[in-house]
Short mmCIF file of C-alpha atoms in Angstrom, two decimals:
data_model
loop_
_atom_site.label_atom_id
_atom_site.label_comp_id
_atom_site.label_asym_id
_atom_site.label_seq_id
_atom_site.Cartn_x
_atom_site.Cartn_y
_atom_site.Cartn_z
CA ALA A 1 0.00 0.00 0.00
CA LYS A 2 1.17 3.57 -0.60
CA PRO A 3 2.46 5.39 2.50
CA HIS A 4 -0.70 6.97 3.88
CA ALA A 5 -2.19 7.36 7.32
CA GLY A 6 -4.63 4.47 7.66
CA LYS A 7 -6.93 4.91 10.67
CA ALA A 8 -7.75 1.56 12.21
CA GLY A 9 -11.14 2.67 13.31
CA THR A 10 -12.83 4.16 16.30
CA ARG A 11 -13.46 1.83 19.18
CA ALA A 12 -16.51 3.52 20.63
CA SER A 13 -20.08 3.08 19.57
CA ARG A 14 -20.85 6.20 17.54
CA PRO A 15 -18.48 7.99 15.15
CA SER A 16 -18.34 11.69 15.91
CA ALA A 17 -18.95 14.46 13.40
CA ILE A 18 -16.29 16.52 15.21
CA LEU A 19 -13.77 13.71 14.72
CA LEU A 20 -14.58 13.27 11.04
CA GLU A 21 -14.50 17.03 10.52
CA SER A 22 -11.05 17.09 12.12
CA LEU A 23 -9.94 14.37 9.68
CA ARG A 24 -11.36 16.33 6.77
CA GLY A 25 -9.52 19.43 8.08
CA GLN A 26 -6.11 17.78 8.12
CA THR A 27 -3.33 19.35 6.07
CA TYR A 28 -2.51 15.76 5.07
CA PRO A 29 -4.51 14.97 1.89
CA CYS A 30 -7.87 13.26 2.41
CA ALA A 31 -7.20 11.23 -0.72
CA GLU A 32 -4.28 9.56 1.05
CA MET A 33 -6.39 8.45 4.02
CA GLU A 34 -8.65 5.51 4.71
CA VAL A 35 -11.07 5.71 7.63
CA ILE A 36 -12.12 2.38 9.11
CA ILE A 37 -14.96 2.45 11.61
CA SER A 38 -14.79 -0.62 13.81
CA ASP A 39 -18.23 -1.20 15.28
CA GLY A 40 -17.56 -1.60 18.99
CA LEU A 41 -20.52 -2.28 21.32
CA SER A 42 -22.87 -0.09 19.32
CA THR A 43 -26.60 0.40 19.66
CA ASP A 44 -29.16 -0.35 16.98
CA GLY A 45 -29.04 3.14 15.49
CA THR A 46 -25.32 3.11 14.80
CA ARG A 47 -25.47 1.56 11.31
CA ALA A 48 -27.92 4.19 10.07
CA GLU A 49 -25.75 6.90 11.61
CA ILE A 50 -22.64 5.47 9.94
CA ALA A 51 -24.46 5.43 6.60
CA ALA A 52 -25.31 9.11 7.12
CA PHE A 53 -21.67 9.89 7.82
CA GLN A 54 -20.59 7.99 4.71
CA ARG A 55 -22.98 10.14 2.72
CA ASP A 56 -22.03 13.44 4.38
CA PHE A 57 -18.28 12.77 4.34
CA ALA A 58 -18.05 11.34 0.85
CA ASP A 59 -14.58 12.85 0.41
CA LEU A 60 -13.28 10.44 3.08
CA ALA A 61 -12.89 6.76 2.23
CA VAL A 62 -14.98 5.40 5.11
CA ARG A 63 -15.39 1.65 5.66
CA VAL A 64 -17.08 -0.26 8.47
CA VAL A 65 -15.89 -3.52 10.01
CA CYS A 66 -17.70 -5.69 12.54
CA ALA A 67 -18.00 -9.34 13.58
CA GLU A 68 -18.77 -11.91 10.87
CA ASP A 69 -22.24 -12.42 12.29
CA GLY A 70 -22.82 -8.66 12.33
CA ARG A 71 -22.58 -8.30 16.10
CA ALA A 72 -20.85 -5.33 17.69
CA LEU A 73 -17.40 -6.13 19.05
CA PRO A 74 -15.84 -5.57 22.48
CA ARG A 75 -13.17 -2.88 22.63
CA ALA A 76 -10.07 -5.00 22.14
CA GLN A 77 -11.65 -7.09 19.39
CA ALA A 78 -12.98 -3.98 17.65
CA ALA A 79 -9.52 -2.42 17.64
CA GLN A 80 -7.98 -5.63 16.31
CA ALA A 81 -10.60 -5.88 13.58
CA GLY A 82 -9.85 -2.31 12.54
CA LEU A 83 -6.14 -3.03 12.43
CA GLN A 84 -6.72 -6.18 10.37
CA ALA A 85 -8.78 -4.20 7.86
CA ALA A 86 -6.25 -1.38 7.43
CA THR A 87 -4.11 -1.32 4.28
CA GLY A 88 -1.95 1.77 4.71
CA ALA A 89 1.73 1.83 5.57
CA TRP A 90 0.87 3.79 8.70
CA ALA A 91 -2.01 3.42 11.13
CA LEU A 92 -3.46 5.50 13.94
CA PHE A 93 -6.31 4.63 16.31
CA LEU A 94 -9.06 7.04 17.26
CA ASP A 95 -11.94 7.10 19.71
CA ASP A 96 -15.08 8.73 18.39
CA ASP A 97 -14.79 11.70 20.75
CA ASP A 98 -11.16 12.45 19.92
CA GLU A 99 -10.16 15.49 17.90
CA LEU A 100 -7.12 16.00 15.69
CA LEU A 101 -5.75 19.48 15.07
CA PRO A 102 -5.00 20.24 11.39
CA THR A 103 -1.27 19.35 11.31
CA HIS A 104 -1.46 16.15 13.39
CA LEU A 105 -1.18 13.60 10.59
CA SER A 106 1.16 15.54 8.32
CA ARG A 107 3.69 16.14 11.13
CA LEU A 108 3.58 12.53 12.28
CA VAL A 109 3.86 11.07 8.78
CA ALA A 110 6.83 13.35 7.98
CA ALA A 111 8.54 12.40 11.26
CA GLY A 112 7.90 8.70 10.67
CA GLN A 113 9.43 8.88 7.21
CA GLU A 114 12.50 10.64 8.63
CA GLN A 115 12.89 8.24 11.58
CA ALA A 116 13.51 4.96 9.77
CA GLN A 117 14.40 3.15 13.01
CA ALA A 118 11.20 4.15 14.77
CA VAL A 119 8.35 1.69 15.16
CA ALA A 120 6.03 4.60 15.95
CA VAL A 121 5.97 8.38 16.26
CA TYR A 122 3.69 10.33 18.56
CA ALA A 123 2.63 13.90 19.31
CA ASP A 124 1.67 15.73 22.49
CA VAL A 125 -2.02 15.72 23.44
CA ASP A 126 -4.14 17.99 25.63
CA LEU A 127 -6.72 16.39 27.90
CA GLY A 128 -9.66 18.65 28.65
CA GLN A 129 -13.23 19.71 27.99
CA MET A 130 -15.02 22.34 25.98
CA VAL A 131 -16.66 24.77 28.43
CA ASP A 132 -18.91 27.50 27.00
CA GLY A 133 -17.17 27.17 23.67
CA VAL A 134 -13.66 27.47 25.14
CA TRP A 135 -11.27 24.51 25.33
CA GLN A 136 -10.16 24.04 28.96
CA VAL A 137 -6.94 22.03 29.40
CA GLN A 138 -6.78 19.77 32.48
CA HIS A 139 -3.61 17.82 31.67
CA ARG A 140 -1.02 17.68 28.92
CA PHE A 141 0.50 14.41 27.73
CA ALA A 142 3.97 15.56 26.67
CA ALA A 143 6.76 13.15 27.61
CA ASP A 144 9.73 11.67 25.76
CA PHE A 145 9.60 7.95 25.14
CA ASP A 146 10.64 5.87 28.13
CA PRO A 147 10.11 2.09 27.81
CA VAL A 148 10.69 1.58 31.54
CA ARG A 149 8.05 4.14 32.48
CA LEU A 150 5.67 2.49 30.02
CA LEU A 151 5.82 -0.63 32.22
CA PHE A 152 3.98 1.12 35.03
CA GLU A 153 2.18 4.05 33.34
CA ASN A 154 0.53 4.60 29.99
CA TYR A 155 1.44 8.15 29.01
CA LEU A 156 0.50 7.67 25.32
CA PRO A 157 -3.11 8.55 24.39
CA ILE A 158 -4.22 6.17 21.68
CA HIS A 159 -4.68 8.84 18.98
CA ALA A 160 -1.29 10.40 19.72
CA VAL A 161 0.60 7.49 18.13
CA LEU A 162 1.13 6.82 14.43
CA PHE A 163 2.75 3.42 13.94
CA ARG A 164 4.04 1.19 11.15
CA ARG A 165 1.16 -1.13 10.35
CA ASP A 166 3.27 -4.03 9.07
CA LEU A 167 5.37 -4.10 12.26
CA ALA A 168 2.24 -3.89 14.39
CA GLN A 169 0.65 -6.82 12.60
CA ARG A 170 3.80 -8.89 13.12
CA HIS A 171 4.61 -7.93 16.71
CA ALA A 172 1.43 -6.77 18.44
CA ARG A 173 -2.15 -7.87 18.91
CA PHE A 174 -4.97 -6.53 21.04
CA ASP A 175 -5.53 -8.89 23.94
CA PRO A 176 -9.28 -9.66 24.32
CA ALA A 177 -8.65 -10.29 28.04
CA PHE A 178 -8.44 -6.51 28.53
CA GLU A 179 -11.48 -4.25 28.33
CA LEU A 180 -9.45 -1.55 30.09
CA PHE A 181 -5.85 -0.64 29.18
CA GLU A 182 -5.98 -2.75 26.00
CA ASP A 183 -4.16 0.09 24.21
CA TRP A 184 -1.48 0.17 26.95
CA ASP A 185 -0.92 -3.57 26.47
CA PHE A 186 -0.72 -2.98 22.71
CA TRP A 187 1.94 -0.26 23.11
CA LEU A 188 3.98 -2.55 25.38
CA GLN A 189 3.93 -5.22 22.68
CA LEU A 190 4.79 -2.78 19.91
CA ALA A 191 7.62 -1.20 21.96
CA GLN A 192 9.39 -4.57 21.98
CA ALA A 193 9.82 -4.21 18.20
CA GLY A 194 11.67 -0.88 18.42
CA PRO A 195 11.62 2.67 19.78
CA PHE A 196 8.85 5.25 19.69
CA VAL A 197 9.88 8.81 18.74
CA ARG A 198 8.17 11.87 20.18
CA VAL A 199 7.25 14.79 17.90
CA PRO A 200 6.95 17.68 20.40
CA GLY A 201 3.94 19.96 20.13
CA VAL A 202 0.23 19.56 20.86
CA THR A 203 -1.66 18.50 17.73
CA ALA A 204 -4.57 16.53 19.22
CA ARG A 205 -7.19 16.73 21.94
CA TYR A 206 -8.35 14.05 24.35
CA VAL A 207 -11.90 14.86 25.47
CA ALA A 208 -12.27 13.96 29.15
CA PRO A 209 -15.48 12.16 30.16
CA HIS A 210 -17.89 14.68 31.68
CA ALA A 211 -18.74 12.39 34.60
CA ALA A 212 -15.18 11.65 35.67
CA GLY A 213 -13.49 14.73 34.27
CA HIS A 214 -10.25 12.88 33.67
CA SER A 215 -8.61 10.10 31.70
CA ALA A 216 -8.87 6.43 32.66
CA VAL A 217 -5.09 6.65 32.98
CA PHE A 218 -5.64 8.38 36.33
CA GLU A 219 -8.62 6.29 37.39
CA ASP A 220 -8.40 4.31 40.62
CA SER A 221 -11.67 2.38 40.53
CA PRO A 222 -11.77 -1.32 41.49
CA ALA A 223 -12.08 -2.25 37.80
CA ALA A 224 -9.05 -0.10 36.90
CA ARG A 225 -6.99 -1.55 39.75
CA SER A 226 -7.91 -5.09 38.71
CA ALA A 227 -7.00 -4.39 35.08
CA ARG A 228 -3.65 -2.89 36.11
CA GLU A 229 -2.85 -5.88 38.28
CA ARG A 230 -3.61 -8.29 35.42
CA LEU A 231 -1.55 -6.21 33.02
CA PHE A 232 1.39 -5.99 35.46
CA GLU A 233 1.23 -9.76 36.00
CA LYS A 234 1.21 -10.40 32.25
CA TRP A 235 4.23 -8.20 31.62
CA ARG A 236 6.14 -9.28 34.73
CA GLN A 237 6.53 -12.67 33.12
CA ARG A 238 7.69 -11.18 29.81
CA GLN A 239 10.45 -8.90 31.01
CA SER A 240 14.07 -9.64 30.28
CA PRO A 241 16.45 -9.61 33.27
CA GLN A 242 17.95 -6.37 31.94
CA ARG A 243 14.60 -4.61 31.67
CA TYR A 244 13.55 -5.95 35.08
CA ALA A 245 16.80 -4.55 36.53
CA GLN A 246 16.13 -1.21 34.81
CA ALA A 247 12.66 -1.08 36.36
CA LEU A 248 14.06 -1.85 39.82
CA ASN A 249 16.82 0.74 39.38
CA ARG A 250 14.20 3.28 38.35
CA LEU A 251 12.12 2.37 41.40
CA GLN A 252 15.19 2.72 43.62
CA ALA A 253 16.04 6.11 42.11
CA MET A 254 12.45 7.26 42.61
CA PHE A 255 12.46 6.15 46.27
CA ARG A 256 15.76 7.93 46.83
CA ARG A 257 14.41 11.04 45.18
CA VAL A 258 11.25 10.87 47.28
CA GLY A 259 13.41 10.43 50.40
CA GLN A 260 15.50 13.43 49.40
CA MET A 261 12.38 15.49 48.76
CA GLN A 262 10.94 14.44 52.13
CA ALA A 263 14.19 15.47 53.85
CA GLU A 264 14.11 18.82 52.03
CA LEU A 265 10.47 19.22 53.03
CA GLU A 266 11.29 18.50 56.67
CA ASP A 267 14.13 21.07 56.54
CA GLN A 268 11.73 23.60 55.09
CA GLN A 269 9.14 22.77 57.73
CA ARG A 270 11.75 23.24 60.48
CA GLY A 271 12.77 26.53 58.92
CA HIS A 272 9.14 27.58 58.74
CA ALA A 273 8.67 26.60 62.39
CA GLU A 274 11.68 28.72 63.38
CA GLN A 275 10.42 31.63 61.34
CA ALA A 276 6.98 31.22 62.91
CA ALA A 277 8.54 31.33 66.41
CA VAL A 278 10.48 34.50 65.53
CA LEU A 279 7.33 36.02 64.06
CA GLN A 280 5.37 35.11 67.19
CA ALA A 281 8.04 36.76 69.38
CA ARG A 282 7.92 39.88 67.22
CA GLU A 283 4.16 39.92 67.49
CA ALA A 284 4.45 39.65 71.29
CA GLU A 285 6.88 42.59 71.28
CA LEU A 286 4.51 44.57 69.13
CA ALA A 287 1.67 43.71 71.48
CA GLY A 288 3.76 45.12 74.35
CA PHE A 289 4.27 48.34 72.43
CA VAL A 290 0.53 48.85 71.98
CA PRO A 291 -0.10 50.34 75.49
CA LEU A 292 3.01 52.51 75.15
CA LEU A 293 1.81 53.68 71.79
CA ALA A 294 -1.62 54.45 73.21
CA ALA A 295 0.00 56.45 76.06
CA ARG A 296 2.16 58.32 73.57
CA GLU A 297 -0.92 59.11 71.50
CA VAL A 298 -2.63 60.51 74.63
CA GLU A 299 0.47 62.61 75.38
CA ILE A 300 0.56 63.83 71.81
CA ALA A 301 -3.14 64.71 71.96
CA SER A 302 -2.60 66.57 75.25
CA GLY A 303 0.45 68.34 73.83
CA ARG A 304 -1.54 69.29 70.79
CA VAL A 305 -4.23 70.86 73.00
CA GLU A 306 -1.57 72.71 75.01
CA LEU A 307 0.11 73.84 71.81
CA GLU A 308 -3.19 75.19 70.49
CA ALA A 309 -3.69 77.07 73.78
CA GLN A 310 -0.16 78.53 73.55
CA GLN A 311 -0.83 79.54 69.97
CA LEU A 312 -4.02 81.31 71.04
CA LEU A 313 -2.11 83.05 73.87
CA ARG A 314 0.66 84.05 71.50
CA ALA A 315 -1.89 85.45 69.07
CA ALA A 316 -3.42 87.47 71.94
CA ARG A 317 0.02 88.76 73.01
CA GLU A 318 0.84 89.69 69.43
CA GLN A 319 -2.44 91.57 69.20
CA GLU A 320 -1.66 93.38 72.50
CA LEU A 321 1.77 94.27 71.13
CA VAL A 322 0.21 95.61 67.97
CA ASN A 323 -2.22 97.67 70.04
CA ALA A 324 0.63 98.99 72.27
CA LEU A 325 2.70 99.97 69.24
CA ALA A 326 -0.31 101.76 67.83
CA ALA A 327 -0.74 103.64 71.15
CA ILE A 328 2.97 104.55 71.21
CA GLU A 329 2.73 105.84 67.69
CA ALA A 330 -0.30 107.91 68.65
CA GLN A 331 1.59 109.33 71.71
CA ARG A 332 4.58 110.11 69.50
CA GLU A 333 2.39 111.97 67.04
CA LEU A 334 0.74 113.84 69.96
CA LEU A 335 4.18 114.75 71.36
CA VAL A 336 5.28 116.03 67.98
CA HIS A 337 2.09 118.12 67.80
CA ARG A 338 2.67 119.56 71.33
CA GLU A 339 6.28 120.40 70.48
CA ARG A 340 5.11 122.21 67.37
CA GLU A 341 2.54 124.15 69.40
CA ALA A 342 5.24 125.04 71.99
CA ARG A 343 7.56 126.43 69.30
CA GLU A 344 4.76 128.39 67.81
CA GLY A 345 3.88 129.76 71.27
CA VAL A 346 7.53 130.79 71.90
CA GLU A 347 7.72 132.48 68.59
#
């Protein structure tokens, strides 16, 4: 098959118009895509809805796969059926509520063609919800490939990863024993065939369930715990001694780091306690200054009253002085007048 991005189907019951619109809006040519809808646990109305999508999205090569007897398939079997039906050199899984931003496929295909050693390439993905028409990000999946980390955490949303279909069909298969984390198990199988290469940058959205508000990756329900335990048990038996040692070394490093962080936290807590004691002492000192301050304020108020009285007295004295000077001036003028009269009398 020519190198195009074959989509091995959605695994949920109803294909989404938003998803198909995001496929149609890709900068990668629609003519180079095949869209395979794998009918997983659908309701009776799904087939009619799929037919409507095939009519409305005629520019996309949409095909539907299901069980031979026409029944809807469980998640893992639906994904495997989609993969079996794909013909492209590259494949990428989608859930029906996923959304691809316009450059998702073109960037991944270009990176995959450049990275000949890579089994798969993947982009960063934002997990979130649309609230009042605005996309609200709750978590960002943006981590370099780490096969050891993949043993204990799935940090690869299913629609983030574009993989070589021929290698996947030879080295990986969806395990029908898993109804949760079947994609995680698939990535673990595929990672044994070679490395995954990250293409940094968010080019897809993972729509969080409205009820939970987060990805199943973070879920801690009894069903999720049981599925993790079964997955860990399956892969515990498949690990090479080297990979097992790497996982234990990673665990040891994490415990040491946690211990170091706890010690740093305790140091900070002690420092905070000391600072709190100093602050409390300063507050006690300030509390002791409050009565003194109140007394000083009373003294200042009293001094202000006395000052105002002195100012009034000074103003009165100044007025008396002005009046006295005026009287002196009047006496001087009278004296001058008497002297003039005396001279005139002598003359």
